[in-house]
Amino acid sequence: MIAEHINPFLTSLANTMQTMLGCSLQRGKLMLKSDHVTMHDYSGVIGLTGKAVGTVVVSLSKEMAIKATCKLLEAEESEITPEDIIDAVGELANVVAGGAKAQLEEYEMSVSLPTVITGQGHQVMFPSEVTPLVAPYESEWGPLTLEFGMTPMKVNA
Amino acid sequence: MIAEHINPFLTSLANTMQTMLGCSLQRGKLMLKSDHVTMHDYSGVIGLTGKAVGTVVVSLSKEMAIKATCKLLEAEESEITPEDIIDAVGELANVVAGGAKAQLEEYEMSVSLPTVITGQGHQVMFPSEVTPLVAPYESEWGPLTLEFGMTPMKVNA
């Protein structure tokens, strides 16, 4: 993880939350991921490939995921389904990753299909050769965590 | 999900397990993913991008993950660390995805960085526009599940 890679992800998240959802974030201390960091209820995971490979994880509390889904769909909480929440969290991860890759042009990255992890106490772990960074956030809707790991060396099987 | 996309993933998994780990698999009934399918203790998740985007999930019981790690590292169970298991599960997903993409040449796909999900009862969900397939397996080491979703339309943020 190179320092210059960090800002595109932070900027993209703040922009996405503000423009897509009208939600302002307060960022906590940026840190290295350790086993002590617990994810929230929903984690959107999306891969990036190109001249670097990486993964972006956007993890939201249930409350925040529901509020984001309602805002995206312009719907009341009683009208949304569990599938709507999965789609909204996946789309959020997709847009954050897409915005970051646009700022990392030199790596010519593409965004994969997002998946969304659910289950209380789940953890999203990275391979040990990657040092992922964690940015915890608070918002009026609840907590959110952004994690990202990236390596300029192409991992190819 | 197009039928011709299924076989490369099934073949790659069987080959990987046999050649990397010397472990034979018995496949259960291929099915569409539904909410009733619970993942095992460790799930390796990896994205594919190119003229199609997709995600491959290889989910293993704890017992199977430990045995696979020991085999890969040629080590005893007492010698391996939790990080070794994460790395082994991630590498397994990486090799399975890499093998499948080699058989799907026309899509010119690249493999992203794997992440590994832990936590009892976790679920890996796909966006609703994708219809992921699930292949459950049994082996001498325990159960394993392969899930894959792919869409030839490029999703680009």
mmCIF file of N, CA and C in Angstrom, chain A residues 8-9 32 47-48 56 65-66 73 77 79 100 102 113 122 133 138 140 148 151:
data_model
loop_
_atom_site.group_PDB
_atom_site.id
_atom_site.type_symbol
_atom_site.label_atom_id
_atom_site.label_comp_id
_atom_site.label_asym_id
_atom_site.label_seq_id
_atom_site.Cartn_x
_atom_site.Cartn_y
_atom_site.Cartn_z
ATOM 1 N N PRO A 8 -7.471 8.746 -2.960
ATOM 2 C CA PRO A 8 -8.582 8.510 -3.900
ATOM 3 C C PRO A 8 -9.745 7.739 -3.277
ATOM 4 N N PHE A 9 -9.445 6.790 -2.392
ATOM 5 C CA PHE A 9 -10.520 6.015 -1.773
ATOM 6 C C PHE A 9 -11.298 6.843 -0.753
ATOM 7 N N LEU A 32 -3.956 0.874 10.377
ATOM 8 C CA LEU A 32 -3.701 -0.394 9.718
ATOM 9 C C LEU A 32 -4.738 -1.389 10.207
ATOM 10 N N GLY A 47 -13.547 -5.961 -6.110
ATOM 11 C CA GLY A 47 -12.166 -6.067 -6.549
ATOM 12 C C GLY A 47 -11.839 -5.078 -7.645
ATOM 13 N N LEU A 48 -10.578 -4.713 -7.712
ATOM 14 C CA LEU A 48 -10.049 -3.857 -8.775
ATOM 15 C C LEU A 48 -8.896 -4.610 -9.429
ATOM 16 N N VAL A 56 -11.723 -3.173 -2.236
ATOM 17 C CA VAL A 56 -12.345 -2.135 -1.425
ATOM 18 C C VAL A 56 -13.502 -2.772 -0.660
ATOM 19 N N ALA A 65 -27.319 0.955 6.576
ATOM 20 C CA ALA A 65 -27.620 0.290 5.301
ATOM 21 C C ALA A 65 -29.083 0.508 4.925
ATOM 22 N N ILE A 66 -29.971 0.425 5.905
ATOM 23 C CA ILE A 66 -31.408 0.622 5.637
ATOM 24 C C ILE A 66 -31.672 2.064 5.211
ATOM 25 N N LEU A 73 -33.545 4.513 -3.122
ATOM 26 C CA LEU A 73 -34.772 4.095 -3.793
ATOM 27 C C LEU A 73 -35.916 5.089 -3.593
ATOM 28 N N GLU A 77 -38.912 2.800 4.801
ATOM 29 C CA GLU A 77 -38.313 1.574 5.321
ATOM 30 C C GLU A 77 -39.254 0.373 5.163
ATOM 31 N N GLU A 79 -41.145 -0.288 2.824
ATOM 32 C CA GLU A 79 -41.311 -0.694 1.419
ATOM 33 C C GLU A 79 -40.111 -1.469 0.872
ATOM 34 N N ALA A 100 -12.650 5.900 -7.085
ATOM 35 C CA ALA A 100 -11.221 5.838 -6.734
ATOM 36 C C ALA A 100 -10.391 5.466 -7.950
ATOM 37 N N ALA A 102 -10.929 6.081 -10.988
ATOM 38 C CA ALA A 102 -10.839 7.223 -11.903
ATOM 39 C C ALA A 102 -9.682 8.136 -11.501
ATOM 40 N N LEU A 113 -17.435 -7.366 -10.022
ATOM 41 C CA LEU A 113 -18.810 -7.440 -9.527
ATOM 42 C C LEU A 113 -18.755 -7.366 -7.996
ATOM 43 N N HIS A 122 -18.910 -10.997 11.238
ATOM 44 C CA HIS A 122 -18.075 -11.448 10.122
ATOM 45 C C HIS A 122 -16.833 -10.559 10.031
ATOM 46 N N LEU A 133 -5.566 -0.729 4.827
ATOM 47 C CA LEU A 133 -5.831 0.404 5.709
ATOM 48 C C LEU A 133 -7.304 0.461 6.023
ATOM 49 N N GLU A 138 -18.064 8.065 11.359
ATOM 50 C CA GLU A 138 -19.371 8.205 11.990
ATOM 51 C C GLU A 138 -20.215 9.115 11.108
ATOM 52 N N GLU A 140 -24.566 10.736 10.736
ATOM 53 C CA GLU A 140 -25.879 10.882 11.401
ATOM 54 C C GLU A 140 -26.679 9.574 11.312
ATOM 55 N N PHE A 148 -9.303 -0.730 2.481
ATOM 56 C CA PHE A 148 -8.794 -0.914 1.126
ATOM 57 C C PHE A 148 -7.373 -1.444 1.182
ATOM 58 N N THR A 151 -2.145 -3.594 -4.273
ATOM 59 C CA THR A 151 -0.742 -3.877 -4.533
ATOM 60 C C THR A 151 -0.437 -3.650 -6.007
#
